[in-house]
Amino acid sequence: MNLYNIKHPEQQVNFAQAVRQGLGKEQGLFFPQIIPQLSHINELLNLPLVERSQKILSAIIGDEIPSETLNVMVKNAFTFQAPLEKVEEDIYALELFHGPTLAFKDFGGRFMAQALAAVRGDGKITILTATSGDTGAAVAHAFYGLENINVVILYPKGKISPLQEKLFCTLGGNIRTVAINGDFDACQALVKQAFDDATLREAIGLNSANSINISRLLAQICYYFEAVAQLPKEKRDNVVISVPSGNFGNLTAGLIAKTLGLPIKRFIASTNANDTVPRYLQSGEWAPKATVATLSNAMDVSRPNNWPRVEELFKRNGWNLAELGAGMLTDTQTEETLKAMHKIGYVCEPHGAIAYQVLKDQLNAGETGIFLCTAHPAKFKESVERILNLELPLPETLDKHNKLTLLSDEMDNDFAQLRAYLLK
Ligand SMILES: *Cc1c(COP(=O)(O)O)cnc(C)c1O
């Protein structure tokens, strides 16, 4: 598999290099040179998740990774299901939260850990990533206990839910977590600065594990196929998928699935008040505002770092950006939506609820809608219980971590401090 840097197309790498480096020159994103057209889509859709995903990923990655190795990677990563639940007539929820950290980021995080272990060579590796909540948990759990791989995770202090924090800041061992006095964009900026520092990068074998790593995106393609595979055959013709979006990795993966030949009519990018993309699609003007805190905090991102890949896909496929649906919900609207969903028998959490409502507002007659449920409601227990006035039992994984002590360090939004910490 060959990839190029979107910012510097002359920089070309193979899959192993892209996984190890994460980002290219000047923080450019790597992008596949060729996205193959898959034939026999219907036969693929008949296969079980793991077997189908092995075939899809092998078609994209090619012979750079021996197929036996790739098969083991996929099998080790995808140890849980992604059920499609009917919520109402023509609207389905794709539940991506049945993994070990109860969020869709388990798919990308676990496959990335497998990929990195497969291509790492002998050098020391430090995973440095910024999280607005769920990436951190998924990365921490995916890498926990892997030999010679150190993990450092930055997150905005006080801006993720206490339960979320417990889930990944209690592991210890090769996992270090740092609460930054700043917002998620500040954390992301620190990570970018670290990657720009060639000396540091070399010294500790820096590697990013957030949604910019290509291996995460490749893993996420697979559950779009799984969604369509679970639809009744007569519902597969006019499928519209609504993606709750923050950094837009999830949407990028969906668009790659469509490029591969998965029959998706269109996508909808759904956001909270951090609506840089919906406004951009309306006005043509890229005008990020200061990030605001919302109920759907994993989407509190005003400068989505995967957006260049979305544009690259549209450009290369000759698609028009006007075909991309988009919409946003305020927190008040999100609360109303959660209540309305509860009334029809589905307990959701804020991210999924946003995707549901924007989908419902934009779905046309004759279309089948799917919205992605990116986290288990219990991960947003405080909000969901308050809004729906009910008590959610804690799933076992969360309950276990909730009883442990936080091990995080605290730090100002200061690169010099972070650099010293990383070299320690
Ligand atoms: C990360 C996350 C998102 C946003 O996904 P992106 O790929 O960054 O757009 C949405 N919902 C939840 C629960 C998340 O953790």
Short mmCIF file of C-alpha atoms and ligand atoms in Angstrom, two decimals:
data_model
loop_
_atom_site.label_atom_id
_atom_site.label_comp_id
_atom_site.label_asym_id
_atom_site.label_seq_id
_atom_site.Cartn_x
_atom_site.Cartn_y
_atom_site.Cartn_z
CA MET A 1 0.00 0.00 0.00
CA ASN A 2 1.38 3.40 -0.96
CA LEU A 3 0.34 6.69 0.57
CA TYR A 4 1.19 10.32 -0.05
CA ASN A 5 1.21 13.38 2.17
CA ILE A 6 -1.73 15.58 1.21
CA LYS A 7 0.31 18.71 1.97
CA HIS A 8 3.45 17.47 0.22
CA PRO A 9 2.39 14.92 -2.40
CA GLU A 10 6.05 14.24 -3.22
CA GLN A 11 6.42 12.60 0.21
CA GLN A 12 5.40 8.99 -0.35
CA VAL A 13 5.40 6.16 2.15
CA ASN A 14 4.22 2.59 2.45
CA PHE A 15 1.71 1.29 5.00
CA ALA A 16 4.36 0.44 7.62
CA GLN A 17 5.92 3.91 7.39
CA ALA A 18 2.55 5.64 7.55
CA VAL A 19 1.57 3.66 10.64
CA ARG A 20 4.89 4.35 12.36
CA GLN A 21 5.06 8.04 11.44
CA GLY A 22 1.40 8.93 11.86
CA LEU A 23 1.84 12.35 10.28
CA GLY A 24 3.92 13.45 7.33
CA LYS A 25 6.02 16.53 6.72
CA GLU A 26 4.52 19.76 8.09
CA GLN A 27 1.83 17.73 9.84
CA GLY A 28 0.44 16.62 6.49
CA LEU A 29 -1.98 13.70 6.52
CA PHE A 30 -1.17 10.51 4.68
CA PHE A 31 -3.68 9.39 2.10
CA PRO A 32 -3.84 6.15 0.07
CA GLN A 33 -2.60 6.51 -3.49
CA ILE A 34 -5.08 3.91 -4.66
CA ILE A 35 -8.42 2.98 -3.14
CA PRO A 36 -9.39 -0.19 -5.01
CA GLN A 37 -12.87 -0.89 -6.33
CA LEU A 38 -14.10 -4.04 -4.60
CA SER A 39 -16.02 -6.48 -6.72
CA HIS A 40 -18.61 -8.94 -5.39
CA ILE A 41 -19.87 -6.55 -2.73
CA ASN A 42 -22.93 -8.72 -2.10
CA GLU A 43 -20.79 -11.78 -1.45
CA LEU A 44 -18.69 -9.71 0.94
CA LEU A 45 -21.80 -8.58 2.74
CA ASN A 46 -22.76 -12.22 3.34
CA LEU A 47 -19.59 -12.90 5.33
CA PRO A 48 -19.21 -12.55 9.11
CA LEU A 49 -17.57 -9.32 10.38
CA VAL A 50 -14.04 -10.65 10.96
CA GLU A 51 -13.76 -12.60 7.73
CA ARG A 52 -15.23 -9.75 5.66
CA SER A 53 -12.94 -7.21 7.33
CA GLN A 54 -9.89 -9.37 6.59
CA LYS A 55 -10.79 -9.32 2.90
CA ILE A 56 -11.49 -5.57 2.80
CA LEU A 57 -8.30 -4.63 4.61
CA SER A 58 -6.22 -7.03 2.59
CA ALA A 59 -7.54 -5.46 -0.63
CA ILE A 60 -6.53 -2.01 0.60
CA ILE A 61 -3.21 -2.81 2.28
CA GLY A 62 -2.07 -5.32 -0.35
CA ASP A 63 0.80 -7.76 0.04
CA GLU A 64 2.93 -5.52 2.22
CA ILE A 65 1.48 -7.37 5.21
CA PRO A 66 1.31 -11.15 4.68
CA SER A 67 -2.33 -12.22 4.72
CA GLU A 68 -1.81 -14.64 7.64
CA THR A 69 -0.45 -11.74 9.71
CA LEU A 70 -3.26 -9.44 8.69
CA ASN A 71 -5.85 -12.08 9.51
CA VAL A 72 -4.47 -12.43 13.03
CA MET A 73 -4.38 -8.63 13.46
CA VAL A 74 -8.04 -8.31 12.49
CA LYS A 75 -9.06 -11.26 14.65
CA ASN A 76 -7.27 -9.83 17.70
CA ALA A 77 -8.68 -6.35 17.14
CA PHE A 78 -12.31 -7.09 16.33
CA THR A 79 -13.34 -9.14 19.34
CA PHE A 80 -16.82 -7.66 19.67
CA GLN A 81 -19.87 -7.04 17.51
CA ALA A 82 -21.49 -3.92 16.05
CA PRO A 83 -25.21 -4.65 16.12
CA LEU A 84 -27.69 -2.67 14.03
CA GLU A 85 -30.82 -1.88 16.05
CA LYS A 86 -34.09 -0.73 14.52
CA VAL A 87 -35.16 2.44 16.35
CA GLU A 88 -38.18 3.31 14.25
CA GLU A 89 -39.51 2.75 10.73
CA ASP A 90 -36.57 3.21 8.31
CA ILE A 91 -34.16 4.42 11.02
CA TYR A 92 -31.50 2.19 12.50
CA ALA A 93 -28.78 2.66 15.13
CA LEU A 94 -25.37 1.13 14.46
CA GLU A 95 -24.12 0.42 17.96
CA LEU A 96 -20.35 0.76 17.94
CA PHE A 97 -19.92 0.68 21.71
CA HIS A 98 -19.69 -2.99 22.57
CA GLY A 99 -15.89 -3.06 22.84
CA PRO A 100 -13.76 -3.01 26.01
CA THR A 101 -13.97 0.77 26.50
CA LEU A 102 -17.56 1.03 25.33
CA ALA A 103 -16.89 3.41 22.45
CA PHE A 104 -16.38 3.11 18.71
CA LYS A 105 -12.76 4.13 19.13
CA ASP A 106 -12.05 0.58 20.28
CA PHE A 107 -12.19 -0.47 16.62
CA GLY A 108 -9.49 1.95 15.49
CA GLY A 109 -7.44 1.81 18.67
CA ARG A 110 -7.19 -1.96 18.79
CA PHE A 111 -6.38 -2.36 15.12
CA MET A 112 -3.78 0.39 15.33
CA ALA A 113 -2.06 -1.36 18.25
CA GLN A 114 -1.98 -4.57 16.23
CA ALA A 115 -0.68 -2.76 13.15
CA LEU A 116 2.03 -1.00 15.06
CA ALA A 117 3.15 -4.18 16.74
CA ALA A 118 3.33 -5.79 13.27
CA VAL A 119 5.45 -3.06 11.62
CA ARG A 120 7.44 -1.68 14.53
CA GLY A 121 10.90 -3.09 13.91
CA ASP A 122 13.31 -2.93 16.90
CA GLY A 123 13.14 0.73 17.93
CA LYS A 124 11.57 2.13 21.05
CA ILE A 125 8.09 3.57 20.55
CA THR A 126 6.26 6.33 22.43
CA ILE A 127 2.62 6.82 21.59
CA LEU A 128 1.60 10.44 22.17
CA THR A 129 -2.01 11.33 21.66
CA ALA A 130 -4.53 13.99 22.59
CA THR A 131 -8.02 12.96 23.55
CA SER A 132 -11.32 14.69 24.12
CA GLY A 133 -12.44 11.58 25.94
CA ASP A 134 -12.81 8.29 24.17
CA THR A 135 -9.68 8.03 22.05
CA GLY A 136 -7.62 8.02 25.21
CA ALA A 137 -9.49 5.12 26.73
CA ALA A 138 -9.39 3.11 23.54
CA VAL A 139 -5.67 3.77 22.99
CA ALA A 140 -4.75 3.08 26.61
CA HIS A 141 -6.58 -0.24 26.64
CA ALA A 142 -5.41 -1.27 23.19
CA PHE A 143 -1.72 -0.73 24.09
CA TYR A 144 -1.79 -1.59 27.78
CA GLY A 145 0.87 -4.16 28.57
CA LEU A 146 2.48 -4.20 25.09
CA GLU A 147 6.26 -4.53 25.46
CA ASN A 148 8.53 -1.58 24.65
CA ILE A 149 5.64 0.67 23.75
CA ASN A 150 5.13 3.64 26.09
CA VAL A 151 1.90 5.59 25.91
CA VAL A 152 1.37 9.25 26.93
CA ILE A 153 -2.16 10.63 26.69
CA LEU A 154 -3.04 14.34 27.00
CA TYR A 155 -6.57 15.45 27.83
CA PRO A 156 -8.24 18.75 28.78
CA LYS A 157 -8.47 18.91 32.55
CA GLY A 158 -12.03 18.96 33.84
CA LYS A 159 -13.50 18.73 30.35
CA ILE A 160 -14.09 15.00 30.11
CA SER A 161 -16.53 13.05 32.23
CA PRO A 162 -15.19 11.66 35.54
CA LEU A 163 -16.08 8.16 34.43
CA GLN A 164 -14.29 8.58 31.14
CA GLU A 165 -11.26 9.74 33.07
CA LYS A 166 -11.38 6.73 35.39
CA LEU A 167 -11.52 4.36 32.50
CA PHE A 168 -8.10 5.26 31.11
CA CYS A 169 -6.27 7.16 33.86
CA THR A 170 -6.16 4.24 36.29
CA LEU A 171 -4.11 1.72 34.34
CA GLY A 172 -0.50 2.65 35.16
CA GLY A 173 2.25 0.43 33.74
CA ASN A 174 3.19 1.60 30.24
CA ILE A 175 0.31 4.12 30.20
CA ARG A 176 0.90 7.70 31.44
CA THR A 177 -1.96 10.23 31.40
CA VAL A 178 -1.63 14.03 31.65
CA ALA A 179 -4.43 16.49 32.49
CA ILE A 180 -3.64 19.71 30.59
CA ASN A 181 -4.89 23.09 31.80
CA GLY A 182 -6.53 23.97 28.49
CA ASP A 183 -9.09 22.69 26.00
CA PHE A 184 -8.86 19.81 23.55
CA ASP A 185 -7.52 22.00 20.75
CA ALA A 186 -4.68 23.03 23.08
CA CYS A 187 -3.88 19.35 23.70
CA GLN A 188 -3.96 18.69 20.00
CA ALA A 189 -1.64 21.65 19.36
CA LEU A 190 0.86 20.31 21.92
CA VAL A 191 0.88 16.95 20.19
CA LYS A 192 1.50 18.62 16.85
CA GLN A 193 4.37 20.62 18.31
CA ALA A 194 5.96 17.46 19.65
CA PHE A 195 5.75 15.84 16.23
CA ASP A 196 7.37 18.89 14.66
CA ASP A 197 10.35 18.53 16.97
CA ALA A 198 12.61 16.20 15.01
CA THR A 199 15.09 15.68 17.85
CA LEU A 200 12.37 14.69 20.27
CA ARG A 201 10.68 12.52 17.69
CA GLU A 202 13.86 10.55 17.09
CA ALA A 203 14.82 10.32 20.76
CA ILE A 204 11.67 8.63 21.94
CA GLY A 205 10.29 7.12 18.73
CA LEU A 206 7.22 9.33 18.73
CA ASN A 207 4.06 7.94 17.24
CA SER A 208 0.56 9.32 17.23
CA ALA A 209 -2.42 7.10 17.87
CA ASN A 210 -5.28 9.53 17.41
CA SER A 211 -7.62 9.51 14.48
CA ILE A 212 -4.96 10.84 12.11
CA ASN A 213 -3.19 7.45 12.02
CA ILE A 214 -4.18 5.72 8.80
CA SER A 215 -4.54 2.31 10.47
CA ARG A 216 -7.36 3.62 12.65
CA LEU A 217 -9.28 4.84 9.64
CA LEU A 218 -8.83 1.57 7.79
CA ALA A 219 -10.30 -0.35 10.72
CA GLN A 220 -13.29 1.96 10.85
CA ILE A 221 -14.17 1.32 7.20
CA CYS A 222 -15.17 -2.20 8.19
CA TYR A 223 -18.15 -1.35 10.33
CA TYR A 224 -19.83 0.59 7.54
CA PHE A 225 -19.93 -2.68 5.60
CA GLU A 226 -21.23 -4.38 8.73
CA ALA A 227 -24.06 -1.83 8.97
CA VAL A 228 -25.26 -2.46 5.43
CA ALA A 229 -24.83 -6.22 5.86
CA GLN A 230 -27.31 -6.21 8.72
CA LEU A 231 -29.98 -4.27 6.83
CA PRO A 232 -32.78 -6.31 5.30
CA LYS A 233 -31.89 -6.75 1.60
CA GLU A 234 -34.84 -4.65 0.41
CA LYS A 235 -33.60 -1.72 2.50
CA ARG A 236 -30.10 -1.52 1.02
CA ASP A 237 -30.72 0.69 -2.00
CA ASN A 238 -31.04 4.21 -0.63
CA VAL A 239 -28.95 4.17 2.50
CA VAL A 240 -28.13 7.46 4.22
CA ILE A 241 -25.66 7.44 7.12
CA SER A 242 -25.42 10.15 9.74
CA VAL A 243 -22.07 10.40 11.52
CA PRO A 244 -21.63 12.29 14.80
CA SER A 245 -18.45 14.18 13.98
CA GLY A 246 -15.64 15.84 15.89
CA ASN A 247 -12.33 15.30 14.16
CA PHE A 248 -14.06 13.74 11.14
CA GLY A 249 -12.10 10.49 11.13
CA ASN A 250 -15.26 8.47 11.36
CA LEU A 251 -16.81 10.25 8.39
CA THR A 252 -13.58 9.85 6.40
CA ALA A 253 -13.75 6.09 6.95
CA GLY A 254 -17.35 6.03 5.75
CA LEU A 255 -16.45 7.94 2.61
CA ILE A 256 -13.61 5.48 1.92
CA ALA A 257 -16.12 2.62 2.31
CA LYS A 258 -18.29 4.29 -0.32
CA THR A 259 -15.26 4.75 -2.57
CA LEU A 260 -14.53 1.03 -2.24
CA GLY A 261 -18.00 0.36 -3.64
CA LEU A 262 -20.25 0.06 -0.61
CA PRO A 263 -23.67 1.28 -1.76
CA ILE A 264 -24.27 4.37 0.39
CA LYS A 265 -26.41 7.08 -1.17
CA ARG A 266 -25.06 9.90 0.95
CA PHE A 267 -23.55 10.86 4.27
CA ILE A 268 -24.56 13.45 6.82
CA ALA A 269 -21.98 15.13 9.06
CA SER A 270 -23.67 15.87 12.39
CA THR A 271 -22.06 18.15 14.95
CA ASN A 272 -22.78 19.98 18.18
CA ALA A 273 -22.35 23.76 18.54
CA ASN A 274 -18.76 23.34 17.34
CA ASP A 275 -20.13 23.49 13.83
CA THR A 276 -17.24 24.68 11.69
CA VAL A 277 -18.05 22.12 8.98
CA PRO A 278 -21.83 22.62 8.70
CA ARG A 279 -21.22 26.37 8.47
CA TYR A 280 -18.47 25.85 5.91
CA LEU A 281 -20.73 23.69 3.73
CA GLN A 282 -23.39 26.42 3.86
CA SER A 283 -21.25 29.47 3.29
CA GLY A 284 -18.08 28.19 1.65
CA GLU A 285 -16.09 29.98 4.32
CA TRP A 286 -13.83 28.10 6.71
CA ALA A 287 -14.30 30.07 9.91
CA PRO A 288 -13.56 28.09 13.09
CA LYS A 289 -14.70 29.76 16.30
CA ALA A 290 -13.35 29.17 19.79
CA THR A 291 -14.24 25.66 20.94
CA VAL A 292 -17.20 25.53 23.30
CA ALA A 293 -17.94 22.81 25.85
CA THR A 294 -21.07 20.78 25.12
CA LEU A 295 -22.88 17.67 26.34
CA SER A 296 -21.31 15.73 23.48
CA ASN A 297 -17.80 16.56 24.61
CA ALA A 298 -16.00 14.08 22.36
CA MET A 299 -17.08 16.32 19.49
CA ASP A 300 -15.92 19.59 21.04
CA VAL A 301 -13.55 20.28 18.19
CA SER A 302 -13.62 23.42 16.09
CA ARG A 303 -10.64 22.60 13.85
CA PRO A 304 -11.26 19.02 12.76
CA ASN A 305 -7.92 17.54 11.82
CA ASN A 306 -9.23 14.96 9.34
CA TRP A 307 -11.08 17.49 7.21
CA PRO A 308 -8.35 17.66 4.51
CA ARG A 309 -8.87 13.93 3.91
CA VAL A 310 -12.59 14.45 3.42
CA GLU A 311 -11.90 17.13 0.82
CA GLU A 312 -9.26 14.97 -0.85
CA LEU A 313 -11.78 12.12 -1.20
CA PHE A 314 -14.41 14.36 -2.73
CA LYS A 315 -11.88 15.84 -5.12
CA ARG A 316 -10.42 12.50 -6.20
CA ASN A 317 -13.82 10.87 -6.66
CA GLY A 318 -15.19 13.85 -8.57
CA TRP A 319 -17.92 14.23 -5.97
CA ASN A 320 -19.41 17.59 -5.12
CA LEU A 321 -19.12 18.74 -1.50
CA ALA A 322 -22.68 20.02 -1.84
CA GLU A 323 -23.77 16.34 -1.74
CA LEU A 324 -22.51 16.03 1.83
CA GLY A 325 -25.34 16.59 4.27
CA ALA A 326 -24.63 18.44 7.48
CA GLY A 327 -26.38 19.74 10.52
CA MET A 328 -25.83 20.74 14.13
CA LEU A 329 -27.71 20.51 17.41
CA THR A 330 -27.45 22.79 20.42
CA ASP A 331 -27.32 21.21 23.87
CA THR A 332 -30.98 22.09 24.44
CA GLN A 333 -31.95 20.32 21.22
CA THR A 334 -29.77 17.37 22.18
CA GLU A 335 -31.59 17.06 25.48
CA GLU A 336 -34.97 17.18 23.74
CA THR A 337 -33.82 14.54 21.31
CA LEU A 338 -32.63 12.22 24.07
CA LYS A 339 -36.06 12.48 25.67
CA ALA A 340 -37.87 11.86 22.40
CA MET A 341 -35.71 8.81 21.71
CA HIS A 342 -36.34 7.49 25.20
CA LYS A 343 -40.08 7.82 24.58
CA ILE A 344 -39.87 5.52 21.58
CA GLY A 345 -37.86 3.02 23.58
CA TYR A 346 -34.23 3.81 22.81
CA VAL A 347 -31.84 5.05 25.49
CA CYS A 348 -29.06 6.94 23.72
CA GLU A 349 -26.27 9.34 24.75
CA PRO A 350 -25.60 12.86 23.41
CA HIS A 351 -23.33 11.98 20.44
CA GLY A 352 -25.63 9.35 18.98
CA ALA A 353 -28.65 11.54 19.67
CA ILE A 354 -27.21 14.34 17.54
CA ALA A 355 -26.64 11.96 14.64
CA TYR A 356 -30.18 10.62 15.03
CA GLN A 357 -31.90 13.99 15.00
CA VAL A 358 -29.96 15.47 12.10
CA LEU A 359 -30.68 12.27 10.16
CA LYS A 360 -34.37 12.40 10.98
CA ASP A 361 -34.54 16.05 9.86
CA GLN A 362 -32.89 15.31 6.52
CA LEU A 363 -34.10 11.82 5.57
CA ASN A 364 -36.32 11.70 2.50
CA ALA A 365 -39.14 9.27 1.72
CA GLY A 366 -37.85 5.98 0.34
CA GLU A 367 -34.49 6.29 2.09
CA THR A 368 -33.16 4.09 4.87
CA GLY A 369 -31.34 5.98 7.59
CA ILE A 370 -28.55 4.72 9.81
CA PHE A 371 -27.04 6.81 12.58
CA LEU A 372 -23.86 5.82 14.36
CA CYS A 373 -23.97 5.35 18.12
CA THR A 374 -20.42 6.08 19.10
CA ALA A 375 -20.56 5.55 22.86
CA HIS A 376 -22.45 3.52 25.43
CA PRO A 377 -25.01 5.67 27.32
CA ALA A 378 -23.30 4.72 30.59
CA LYS A 379 -20.16 6.55 29.46
CA PHE A 380 -22.20 9.74 29.79
CA LYS A 381 -24.03 8.56 32.87
CA GLU A 382 -24.37 11.93 34.64
CA SER A 383 -25.93 13.69 31.64
CA VAL A 384 -28.12 10.82 30.53
CA GLU A 385 -29.48 10.17 34.04
CA ARG A 386 -30.21 13.83 34.63
CA ILE A 387 -31.90 14.39 31.27
CA LEU A 388 -33.93 11.17 31.23
CA ASN A 389 -34.52 11.06 34.95
CA LEU A 390 -33.55 7.44 35.29
CA GLU A 391 -30.76 5.36 36.74
CA LEU A 392 -28.34 3.62 34.39
CA PRO A 393 -26.58 0.54 35.73
CA LEU A 394 -22.80 0.76 35.23
CA PRO A 395 -21.53 -1.86 32.83
CA GLU A 396 -18.95 -4.12 34.46
CA THR A 397 -15.90 -2.59 32.73
CA LEU A 398 -16.75 0.90 33.92
CA ASP A 399 -17.63 -0.22 37.41
CA LYS A 400 -14.28 -1.95 37.82
CA HIS A 401 -12.27 1.15 36.81
CA ASN A 402 -14.49 3.53 38.71
CA LYS A 403 -13.24 2.03 41.96
CA LEU A 404 -9.55 2.63 41.14
CA THR A 405 -7.40 5.69 41.96
CA LEU A 406 -6.62 8.31 39.29
CA LEU A 407 -2.94 8.22 38.31
CA SER A 408 -2.82 11.31 36.05
CA ASP A 409 -0.17 14.03 36.16
CA GLU A 410 -1.20 17.65 35.71
CA MET A 411 0.47 20.16 33.40
CA ASP A 412 0.06 23.68 32.01
CA ASN A 413 -0.44 24.23 28.31
CA ASP A 414 3.32 24.58 27.86
CA PHE A 415 5.35 22.67 25.30
CA ALA A 416 8.67 23.02 27.16
CA GLN A 417 7.19 21.21 30.15
CA LEU A 418 5.72 18.50 28.00
CA ARG A 419 9.01 17.99 26.18
CA ALA A 420 10.88 17.50 29.44
CA TYR A 421 8.21 15.10 30.66
CA LEU A 422 8.44 13.01 27.52
CA LEU A 423 12.23 12.77 27.73
CA LYS A 424 12.13 11.78 31.39
C1 LIG B 1 -14.38 10.63 18.99
C2 LIG B 1 -15.83 10.61 19.11
C3 LIG B 1 -16.66 11.16 18.12
C4 LIG B 1 -16.11 11.90 16.94
O1 LIG B 1 -15.45 11.05 16.02
P1 LIG B 1 -14.46 11.69 14.94
O2 LIG B 1 -13.93 10.54 14.18
O3 LIG B 1 -13.42 12.43 15.69
O4 LIG B 1 -15.28 12.60 14.09
C5 LIG B 1 -18.03 11.02 18.27
N1 LIG B 1 -18.57 10.41 19.34
C6 LIG B 1 -17.80 9.89 20.32
C7 LIG B 1 -18.48 9.25 21.49
C8 LIG B 1 -16.42 9.96 20.23
O5 LIG B 1 -15.68 9.46 21.21
#
